[in-house]
Short mmCIF file of C-alpha atoms and ligand atoms in Angstrom, two decimals:
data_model
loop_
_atom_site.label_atom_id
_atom_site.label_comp_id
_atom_site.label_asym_id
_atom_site.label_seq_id
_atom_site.Cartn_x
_atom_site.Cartn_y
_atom_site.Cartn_z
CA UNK A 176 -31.62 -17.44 62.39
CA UNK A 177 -33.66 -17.87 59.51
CA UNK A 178 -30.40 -17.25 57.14
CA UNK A 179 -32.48 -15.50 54.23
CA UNK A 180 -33.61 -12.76 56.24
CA UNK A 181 -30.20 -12.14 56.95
CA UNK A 182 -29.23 -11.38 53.30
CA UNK A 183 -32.23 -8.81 52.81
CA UNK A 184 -29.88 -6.11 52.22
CA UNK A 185 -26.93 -7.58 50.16
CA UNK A 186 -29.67 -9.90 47.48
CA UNK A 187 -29.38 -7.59 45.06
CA UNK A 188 -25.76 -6.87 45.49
CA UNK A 189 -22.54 -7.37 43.67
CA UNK A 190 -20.09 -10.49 44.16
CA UNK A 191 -17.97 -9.34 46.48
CA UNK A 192 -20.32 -7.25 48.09
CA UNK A 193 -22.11 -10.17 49.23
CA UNK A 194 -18.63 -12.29 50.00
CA UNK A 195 -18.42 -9.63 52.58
CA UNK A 196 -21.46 -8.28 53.75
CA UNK A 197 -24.05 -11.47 53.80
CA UNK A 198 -24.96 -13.66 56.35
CA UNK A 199 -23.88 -11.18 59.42
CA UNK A 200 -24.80 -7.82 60.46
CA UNK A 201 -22.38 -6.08 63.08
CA UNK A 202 -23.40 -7.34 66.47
CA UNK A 203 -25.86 -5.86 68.14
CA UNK A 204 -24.08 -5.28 71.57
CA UNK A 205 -20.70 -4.48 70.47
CA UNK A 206 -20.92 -3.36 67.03
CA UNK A 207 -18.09 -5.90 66.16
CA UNK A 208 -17.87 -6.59 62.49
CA UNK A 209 -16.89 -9.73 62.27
CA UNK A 210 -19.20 -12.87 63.49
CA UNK A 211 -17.36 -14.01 67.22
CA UNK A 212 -16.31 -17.27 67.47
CA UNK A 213 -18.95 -18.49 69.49
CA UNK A 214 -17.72 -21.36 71.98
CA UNK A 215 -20.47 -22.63 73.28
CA UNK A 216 -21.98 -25.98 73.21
CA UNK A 217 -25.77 -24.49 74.68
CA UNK A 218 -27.48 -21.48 75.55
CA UNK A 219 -29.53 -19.71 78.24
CA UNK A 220 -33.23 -19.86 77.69
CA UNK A 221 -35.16 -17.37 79.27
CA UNK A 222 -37.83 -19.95 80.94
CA UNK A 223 -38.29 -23.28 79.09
CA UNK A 224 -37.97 -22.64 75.35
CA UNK A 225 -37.38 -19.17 75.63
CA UNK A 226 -34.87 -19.39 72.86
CA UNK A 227 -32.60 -16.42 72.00
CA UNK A 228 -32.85 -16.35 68.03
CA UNK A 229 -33.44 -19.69 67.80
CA UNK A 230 -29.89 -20.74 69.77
CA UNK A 231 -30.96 -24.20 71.61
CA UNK A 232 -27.52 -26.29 71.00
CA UNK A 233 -24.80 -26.02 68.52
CA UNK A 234 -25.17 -29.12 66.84
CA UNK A 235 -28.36 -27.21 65.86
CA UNK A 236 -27.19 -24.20 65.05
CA UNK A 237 -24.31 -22.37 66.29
CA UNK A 238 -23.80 -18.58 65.18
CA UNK A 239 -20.56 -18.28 64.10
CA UNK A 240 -21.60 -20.61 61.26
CA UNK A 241 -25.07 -19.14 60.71
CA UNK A 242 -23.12 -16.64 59.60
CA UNK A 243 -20.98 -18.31 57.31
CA UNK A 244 -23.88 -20.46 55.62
CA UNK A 245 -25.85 -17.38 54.72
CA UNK A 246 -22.80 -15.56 53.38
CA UNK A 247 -22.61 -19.20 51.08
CA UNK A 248 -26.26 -19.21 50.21
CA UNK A 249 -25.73 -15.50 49.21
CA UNK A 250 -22.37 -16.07 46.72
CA UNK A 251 -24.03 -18.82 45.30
CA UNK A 252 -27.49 -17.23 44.54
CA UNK A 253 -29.47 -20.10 46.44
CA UNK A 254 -32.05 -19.32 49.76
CA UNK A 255 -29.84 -21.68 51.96
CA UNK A 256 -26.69 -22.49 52.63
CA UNK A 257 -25.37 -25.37 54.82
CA UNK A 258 -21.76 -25.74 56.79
CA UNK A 259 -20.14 -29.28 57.28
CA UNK A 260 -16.92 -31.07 59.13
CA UNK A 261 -15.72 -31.93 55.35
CA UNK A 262 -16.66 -32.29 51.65
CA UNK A 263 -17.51 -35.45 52.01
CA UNK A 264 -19.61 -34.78 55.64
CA UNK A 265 -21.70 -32.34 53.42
CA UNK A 266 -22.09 -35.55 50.85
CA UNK A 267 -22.97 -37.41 52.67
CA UNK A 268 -25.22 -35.94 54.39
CA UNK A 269 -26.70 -34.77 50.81
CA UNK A 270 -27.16 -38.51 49.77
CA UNK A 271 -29.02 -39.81 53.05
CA UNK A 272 -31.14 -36.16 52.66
CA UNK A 273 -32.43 -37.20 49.33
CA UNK A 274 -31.85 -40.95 48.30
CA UNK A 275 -32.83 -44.13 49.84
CA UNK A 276 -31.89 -47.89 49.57
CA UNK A 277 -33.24 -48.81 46.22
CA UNK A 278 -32.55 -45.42 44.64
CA UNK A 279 -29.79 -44.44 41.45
CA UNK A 280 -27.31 -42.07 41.39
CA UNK A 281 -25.68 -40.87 37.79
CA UNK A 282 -22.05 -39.82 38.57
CA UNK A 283 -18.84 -38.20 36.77
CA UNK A 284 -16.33 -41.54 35.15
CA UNK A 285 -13.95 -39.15 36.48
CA UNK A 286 -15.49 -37.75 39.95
CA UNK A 287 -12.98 -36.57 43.03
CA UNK A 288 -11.31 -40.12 44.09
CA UNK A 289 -13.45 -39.26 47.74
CA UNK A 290 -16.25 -38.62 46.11
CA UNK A 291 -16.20 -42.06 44.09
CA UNK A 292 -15.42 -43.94 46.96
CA UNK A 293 -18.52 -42.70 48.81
CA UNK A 294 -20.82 -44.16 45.98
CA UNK A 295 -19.07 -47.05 45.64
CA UNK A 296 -17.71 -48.38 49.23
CA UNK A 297 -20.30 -46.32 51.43
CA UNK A 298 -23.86 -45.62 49.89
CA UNK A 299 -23.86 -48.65 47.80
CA UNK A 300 -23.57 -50.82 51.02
CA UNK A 301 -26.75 -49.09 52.07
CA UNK A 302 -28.51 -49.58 48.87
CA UNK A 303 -27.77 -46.61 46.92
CA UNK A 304 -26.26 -47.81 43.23
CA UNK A 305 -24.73 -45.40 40.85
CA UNK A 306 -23.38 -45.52 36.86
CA UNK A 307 -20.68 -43.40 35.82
CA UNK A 308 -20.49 -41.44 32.79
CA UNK A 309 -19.09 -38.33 30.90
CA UNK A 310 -20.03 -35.34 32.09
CA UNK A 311 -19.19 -34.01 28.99
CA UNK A 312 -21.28 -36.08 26.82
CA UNK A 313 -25.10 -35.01 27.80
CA UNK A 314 -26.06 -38.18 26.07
CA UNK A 315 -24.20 -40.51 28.00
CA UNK A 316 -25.44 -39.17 31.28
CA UNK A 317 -29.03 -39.18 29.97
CA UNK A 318 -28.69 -43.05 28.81
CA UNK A 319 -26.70 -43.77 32.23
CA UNK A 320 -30.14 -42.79 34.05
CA UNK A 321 -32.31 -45.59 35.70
CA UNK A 322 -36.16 -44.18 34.81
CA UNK A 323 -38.25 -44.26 38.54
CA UNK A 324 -34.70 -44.63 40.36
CA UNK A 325 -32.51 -42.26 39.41
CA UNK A 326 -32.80 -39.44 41.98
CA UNK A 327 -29.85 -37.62 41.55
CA UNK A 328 -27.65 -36.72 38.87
CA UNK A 329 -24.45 -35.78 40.12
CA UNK A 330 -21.41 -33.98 38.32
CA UNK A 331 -18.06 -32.18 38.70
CA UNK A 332 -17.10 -29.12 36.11
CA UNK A 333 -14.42 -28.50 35.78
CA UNK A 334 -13.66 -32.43 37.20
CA UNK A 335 -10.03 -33.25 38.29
CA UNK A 336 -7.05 -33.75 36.87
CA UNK A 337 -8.31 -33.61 33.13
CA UNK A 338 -10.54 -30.27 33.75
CA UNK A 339 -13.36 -31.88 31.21
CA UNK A 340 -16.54 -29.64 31.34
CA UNK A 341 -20.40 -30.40 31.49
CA UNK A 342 -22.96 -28.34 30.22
CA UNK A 343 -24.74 -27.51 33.18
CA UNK A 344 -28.34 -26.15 31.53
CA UNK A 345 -28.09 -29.31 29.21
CA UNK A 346 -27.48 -31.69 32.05
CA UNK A 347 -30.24 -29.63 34.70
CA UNK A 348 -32.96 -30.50 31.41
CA UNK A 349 -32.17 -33.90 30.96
CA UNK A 350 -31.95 -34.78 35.21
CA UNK A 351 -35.19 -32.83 35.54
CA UNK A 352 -36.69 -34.88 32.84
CA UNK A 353 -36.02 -37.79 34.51
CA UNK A 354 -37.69 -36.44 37.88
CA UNK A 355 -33.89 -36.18 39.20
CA UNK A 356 -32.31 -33.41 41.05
CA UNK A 357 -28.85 -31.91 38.85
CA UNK A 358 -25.98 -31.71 42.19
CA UNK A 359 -23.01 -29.70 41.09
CA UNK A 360 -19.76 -30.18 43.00
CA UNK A 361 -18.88 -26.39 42.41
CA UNK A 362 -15.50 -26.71 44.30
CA UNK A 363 -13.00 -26.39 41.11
CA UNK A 364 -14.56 -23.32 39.75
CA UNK A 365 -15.83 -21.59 43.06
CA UNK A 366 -18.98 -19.52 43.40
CA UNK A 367 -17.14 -16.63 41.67
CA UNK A 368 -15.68 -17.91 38.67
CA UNK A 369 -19.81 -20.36 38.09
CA UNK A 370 -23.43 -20.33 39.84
CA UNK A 371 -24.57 -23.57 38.86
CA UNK A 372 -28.05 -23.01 40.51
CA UNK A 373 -28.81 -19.65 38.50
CA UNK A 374 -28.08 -22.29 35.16
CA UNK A 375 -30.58 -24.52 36.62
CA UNK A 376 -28.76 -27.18 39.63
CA UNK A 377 -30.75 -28.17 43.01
CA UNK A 378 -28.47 -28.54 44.96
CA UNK A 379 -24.10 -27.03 44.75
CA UNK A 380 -21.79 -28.65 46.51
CA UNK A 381 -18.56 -27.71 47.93
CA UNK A 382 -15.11 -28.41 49.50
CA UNK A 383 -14.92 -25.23 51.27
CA UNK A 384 -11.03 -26.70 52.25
CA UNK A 385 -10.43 -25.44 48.61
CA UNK A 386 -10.70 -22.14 47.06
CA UNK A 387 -13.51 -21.03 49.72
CA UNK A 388 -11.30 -21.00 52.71
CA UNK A 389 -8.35 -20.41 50.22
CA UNK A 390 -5.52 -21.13 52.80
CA UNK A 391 -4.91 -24.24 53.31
CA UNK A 392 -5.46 -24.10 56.89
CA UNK A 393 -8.67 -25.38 57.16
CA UNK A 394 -11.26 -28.85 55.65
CA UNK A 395 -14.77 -27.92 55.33
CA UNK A 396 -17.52 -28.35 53.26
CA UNK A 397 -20.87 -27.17 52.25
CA UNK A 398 -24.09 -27.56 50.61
CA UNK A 399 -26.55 -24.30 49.18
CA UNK A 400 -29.84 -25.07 47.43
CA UNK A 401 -32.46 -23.04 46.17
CA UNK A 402 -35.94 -24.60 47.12
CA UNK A 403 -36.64 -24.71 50.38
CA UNK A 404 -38.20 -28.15 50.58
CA UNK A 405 -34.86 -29.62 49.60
CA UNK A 406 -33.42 -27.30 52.44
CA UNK A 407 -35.74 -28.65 55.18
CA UNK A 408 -34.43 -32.32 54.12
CA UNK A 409 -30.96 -31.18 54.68
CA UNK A 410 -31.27 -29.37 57.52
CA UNK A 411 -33.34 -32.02 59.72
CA UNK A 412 -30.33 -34.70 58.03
CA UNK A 413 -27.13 -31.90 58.88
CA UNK A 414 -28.80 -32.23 62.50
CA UNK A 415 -29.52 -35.95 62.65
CA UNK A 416 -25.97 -36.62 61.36
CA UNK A 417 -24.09 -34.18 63.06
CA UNK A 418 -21.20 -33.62 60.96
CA UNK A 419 -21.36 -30.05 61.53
CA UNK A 420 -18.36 -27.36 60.90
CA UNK A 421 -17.16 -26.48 64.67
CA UNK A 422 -17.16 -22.66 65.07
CA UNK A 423 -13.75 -22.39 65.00
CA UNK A 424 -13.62 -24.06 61.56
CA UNK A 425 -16.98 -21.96 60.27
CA UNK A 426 -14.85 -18.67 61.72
CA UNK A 427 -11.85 -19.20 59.17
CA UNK A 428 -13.77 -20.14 56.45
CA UNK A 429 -15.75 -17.43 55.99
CA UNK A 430 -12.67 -15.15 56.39
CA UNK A 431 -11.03 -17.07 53.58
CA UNK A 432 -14.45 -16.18 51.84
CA UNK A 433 -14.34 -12.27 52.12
CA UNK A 434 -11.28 -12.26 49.55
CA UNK A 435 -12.56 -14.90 47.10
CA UNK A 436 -13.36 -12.88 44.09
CA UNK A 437 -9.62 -11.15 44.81
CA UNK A 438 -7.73 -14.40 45.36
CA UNK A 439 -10.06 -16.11 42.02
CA UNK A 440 -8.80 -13.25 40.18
CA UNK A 441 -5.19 -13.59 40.71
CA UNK A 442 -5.37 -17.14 40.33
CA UNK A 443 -7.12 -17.42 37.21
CA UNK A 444 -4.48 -14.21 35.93
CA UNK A 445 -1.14 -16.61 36.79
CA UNK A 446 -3.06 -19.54 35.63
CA UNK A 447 -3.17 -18.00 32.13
CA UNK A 448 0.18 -17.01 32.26
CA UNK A 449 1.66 -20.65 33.33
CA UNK A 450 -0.44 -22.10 30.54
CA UNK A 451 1.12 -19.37 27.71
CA UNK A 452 4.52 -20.40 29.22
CA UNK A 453 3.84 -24.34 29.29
CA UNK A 454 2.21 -24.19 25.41
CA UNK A 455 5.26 -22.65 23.99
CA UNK A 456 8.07 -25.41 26.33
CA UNK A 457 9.30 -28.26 24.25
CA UNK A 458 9.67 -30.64 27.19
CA UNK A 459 5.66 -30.31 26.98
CA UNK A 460 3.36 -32.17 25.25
CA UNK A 461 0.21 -31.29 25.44
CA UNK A 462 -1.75 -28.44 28.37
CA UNK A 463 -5.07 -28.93 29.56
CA UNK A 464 -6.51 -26.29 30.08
CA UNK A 465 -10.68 -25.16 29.66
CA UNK A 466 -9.41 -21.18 28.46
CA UNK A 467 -7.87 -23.13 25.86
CA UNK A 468 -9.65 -23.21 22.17
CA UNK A 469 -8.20 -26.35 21.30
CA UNK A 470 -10.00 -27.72 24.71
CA UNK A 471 -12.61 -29.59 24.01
CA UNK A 472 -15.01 -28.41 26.39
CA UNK A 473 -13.87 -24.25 25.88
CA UNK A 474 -16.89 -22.70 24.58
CA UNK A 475 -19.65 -23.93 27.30
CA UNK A 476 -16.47 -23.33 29.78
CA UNK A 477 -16.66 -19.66 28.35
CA UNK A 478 -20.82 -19.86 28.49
CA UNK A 479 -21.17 -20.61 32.13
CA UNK A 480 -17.77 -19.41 33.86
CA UNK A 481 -16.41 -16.00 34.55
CA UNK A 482 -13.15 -16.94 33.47
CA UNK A 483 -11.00 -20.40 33.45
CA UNK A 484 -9.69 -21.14 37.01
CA UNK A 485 -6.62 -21.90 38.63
CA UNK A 486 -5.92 -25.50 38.21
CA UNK A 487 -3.24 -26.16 35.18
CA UNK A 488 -2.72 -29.98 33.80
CA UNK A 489 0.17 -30.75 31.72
CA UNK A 490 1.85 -33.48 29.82
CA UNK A 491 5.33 -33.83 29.41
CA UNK A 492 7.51 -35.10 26.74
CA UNK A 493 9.33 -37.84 28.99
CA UNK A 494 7.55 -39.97 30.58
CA UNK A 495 6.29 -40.92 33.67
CA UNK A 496 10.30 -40.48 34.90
CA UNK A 497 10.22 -36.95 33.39
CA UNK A 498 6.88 -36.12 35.13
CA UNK A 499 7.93 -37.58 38.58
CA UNK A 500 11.42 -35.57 38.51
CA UNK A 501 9.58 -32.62 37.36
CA UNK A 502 7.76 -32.19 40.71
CA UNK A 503 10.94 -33.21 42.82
CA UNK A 504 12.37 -30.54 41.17
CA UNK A 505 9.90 -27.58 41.79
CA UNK A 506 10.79 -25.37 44.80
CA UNK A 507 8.14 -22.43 44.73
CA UNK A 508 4.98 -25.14 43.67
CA UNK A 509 5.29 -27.42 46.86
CA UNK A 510 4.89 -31.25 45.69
CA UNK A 511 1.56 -32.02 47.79
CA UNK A 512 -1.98 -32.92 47.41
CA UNK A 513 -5.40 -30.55 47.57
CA UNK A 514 -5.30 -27.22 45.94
CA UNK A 515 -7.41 -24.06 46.00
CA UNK A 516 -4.81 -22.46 48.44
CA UNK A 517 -2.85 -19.22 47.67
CA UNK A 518 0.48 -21.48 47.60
CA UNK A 519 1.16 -23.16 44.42
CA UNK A 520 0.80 -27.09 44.43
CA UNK A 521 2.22 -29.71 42.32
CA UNK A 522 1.39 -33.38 42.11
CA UNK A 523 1.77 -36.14 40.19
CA UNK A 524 -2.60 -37.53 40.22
CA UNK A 525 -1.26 -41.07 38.85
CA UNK A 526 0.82 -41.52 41.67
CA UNK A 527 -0.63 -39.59 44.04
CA UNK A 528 -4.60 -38.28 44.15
CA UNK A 529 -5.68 -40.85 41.50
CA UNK A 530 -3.44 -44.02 42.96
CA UNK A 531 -6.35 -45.67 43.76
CA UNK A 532 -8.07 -45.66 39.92
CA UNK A 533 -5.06 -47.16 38.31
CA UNK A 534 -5.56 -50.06 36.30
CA UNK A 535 -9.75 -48.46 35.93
CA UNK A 536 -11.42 -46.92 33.45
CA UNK A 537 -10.46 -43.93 35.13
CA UNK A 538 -6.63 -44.45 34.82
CA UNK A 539 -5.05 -41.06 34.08
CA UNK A 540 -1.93 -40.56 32.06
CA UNK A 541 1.55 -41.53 33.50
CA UNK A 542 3.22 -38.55 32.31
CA UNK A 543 0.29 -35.92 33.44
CA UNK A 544 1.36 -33.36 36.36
CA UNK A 545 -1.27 -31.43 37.97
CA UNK A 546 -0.78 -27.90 39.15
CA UNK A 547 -2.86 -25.89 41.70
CA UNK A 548 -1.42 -22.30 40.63
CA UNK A 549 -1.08 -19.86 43.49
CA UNK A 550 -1.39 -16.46 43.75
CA UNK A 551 2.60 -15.37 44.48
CA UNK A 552 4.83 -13.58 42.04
CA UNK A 553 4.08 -14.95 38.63
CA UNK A 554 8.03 -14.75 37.66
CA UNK A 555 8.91 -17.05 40.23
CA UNK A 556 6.47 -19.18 39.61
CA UNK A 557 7.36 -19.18 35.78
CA UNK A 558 11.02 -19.53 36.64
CA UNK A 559 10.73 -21.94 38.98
CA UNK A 560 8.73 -24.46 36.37
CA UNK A 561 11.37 -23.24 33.92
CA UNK A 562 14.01 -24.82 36.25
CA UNK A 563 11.84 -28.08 37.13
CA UNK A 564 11.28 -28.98 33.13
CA UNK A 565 15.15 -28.18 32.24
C1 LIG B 4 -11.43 -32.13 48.00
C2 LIG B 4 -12.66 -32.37 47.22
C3 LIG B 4 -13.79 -32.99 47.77
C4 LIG B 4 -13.79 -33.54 49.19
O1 LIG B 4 -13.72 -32.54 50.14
P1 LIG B 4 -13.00 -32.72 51.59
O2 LIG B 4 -13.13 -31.35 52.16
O3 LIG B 4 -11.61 -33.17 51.34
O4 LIG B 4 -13.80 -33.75 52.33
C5 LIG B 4 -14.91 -33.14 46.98
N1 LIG B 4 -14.93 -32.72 45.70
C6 LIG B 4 -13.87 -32.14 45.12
C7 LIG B 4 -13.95 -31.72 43.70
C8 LIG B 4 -12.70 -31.94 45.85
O5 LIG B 4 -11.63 -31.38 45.26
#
């Protein structure tokens, strides 16, 4: 069970190689290659704890998602990896692992809306207090840091809509200064496009329910760390909480992870091509976009990811009118929240996943459209945001 053990023979390996191979070797009795879905709430013990590989109760451990937690912990380069019911489940659970009432947490002025409201409306109730600041500004994130209570120093890169970057070395130097652990919601980039732990994090977190499972069929989430101290914290919390990934959910997202590096490829490929197309269209104002030179945060971008990712922002000439009829007018990229998926998206964040920050700090342009850029036929999609700007 002990998931490192499992990944003796892919450590060393490629990406993809990993993606596929870690975490599982073909079952012994059958020779099946792909982890069962085990359905099973307990397990036979031969005589009283006689435990078969560790299986006492899935809320423990189940499998199916032993499986998919060291095939994580191996595409992210950490020891461990942990599976959860959601994003925010394996927040959560991170927050209660390694804060306490009377602790600080230093979080992104622009973190996921979920993510914000955990600080603010959950963990602050039970006497965790945060500041937010810039990612991008390593100063503002070291002044924004409580010395004695600031345990955790939390950020998003690229964050959502505006795709700003933090310098994830910088920021690891200045949290571990401070005795504070670096967390790096990894879920924009994905473990193949950035490692944040090889560039110095604790503790990566992720949405699997985006680019990890990849098809929109599935929420998940997931933690990986690299010290194994941290991991016994987690693991006693992932069991005293609960919020486990059923093995039903574990089973499809490890199958979305198999074709990651594939999928990231293709996205990030189309990505750069609806970004060429947008930066030339006069009904557009300005593209956001961190494989841009003129982006502000491009050259760490280019330091510590593969490429750029898949997630486009835009600002058009019009308006907010001219933004909203944009996406009522797209056909191939579906008007609808999340992203990560192999469909295209299109949203509108100030009406839609950044409603609740109007009137904040972290208001977001009226006229900004956010796209999630698929992996189908880039002409279509081209054509198809041809026909929306018109
Ligand atoms: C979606 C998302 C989350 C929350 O994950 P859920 O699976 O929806 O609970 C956290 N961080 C980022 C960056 C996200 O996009």
């Amino acid at each position: 069970m002990t998931q490192s053990t499992n990944n003796e023979h892919t450590d060393k390996a490629g990406f993809e190689t990993r993606a596929i191979h870690a975490g599982f070797e073909p079952d012994e009795m059958t020779g099946a290659v792909i982890p069962p879905i085990y359905a099973t709430s307990t397990y036979k013990q031969d005589g009283v704890g006689g435990m078969r590989g560790g299986y006492e109760y899935s809320r423990s451990a189940n499998p199916t998602r032993t499986a998919l937690e060291g095939a994580l912990a191996a595409v992210e380069q950490g020891e461990r990896g942990f599976a959860f019911a959601s994003g925010l489940a394996a927040e959560d659970t991170l927050i209660r692992s390694l804060t306490g009432p009377g602790d600080h947490a230093v979080i992104p002025d622009d973190a996921y809306g979920g993510t914000f409201r955990l600080f603010d409306k959950v963990a602050k109730v039970w006497g965790l207090d945060h500041t937010p600041a810039a990612v991008s500004d390593v100063e503002a994130m070291q002044a924004a840091i409580v010395p004695g209570r600031t345990k955790l120093v939390w950020v998003e890169t690229p964050t959502n809509p505006m795709l700003t970057i933090g310098d994830i070395e910088a920021l690891a130097a200045v949290a571990h200064d401070a005795g504070a652990l670096l967390v790096v919601d990894n879920t924009f980039a994905s473990p193949y496009l950035q490692q944040p732990l090889v560039l110095g994090a604790d503790v990566v977190v992720h949405s699997t329910t985006k680019y990890v499972g990849g098809h929109s069929d599935v929420v998940g989430g997931a933690l990986v760390v690299r010290d194994l101290e941290i991991a016994d914290k987690i693991a006693f919390h992932q069991n005293s909480m609960g919020a486990v990934a059923g093995p039903f959910d574990a089973f499809l997202t490890h199958r979305g992870l198999k074709t990651l590096g594939v999928r990231m490829d293709r996205h990030c490929d189309n990505a750069e091509k609806v970004v060429e197309f947008l930066t030339g269209h006069a009904k557009v104002a300005e593209v956001i976009y961190p494989g841009l030179a003129s982006h502000a945060g491009h050259e760490i971008a280019a330091r510590q990811m593969k490429r750029f990712g898949g997630i486009v922002s835009f600002r058009v000439t019009g308006g907010e009118q001219h933004a909203l009829d944009v996406c009522a007018r797209a056909e191939v990229f579906t008007l609808g929240e999340s992203l990560g998926g192999v469909e295209s998206l299109i949203e509108h964040p100030g009406r839609m996943t950044h409603a609740s920050v109007a009137g904040t700090d972290l208001e977001v342009p009226a006229d900004l459209i956010r796209l999630s850029v698929g992996i189908e036929t880039i002409e279509d999609l081209l054509a198809d945001l041809d026909r929306a700007l018109a």
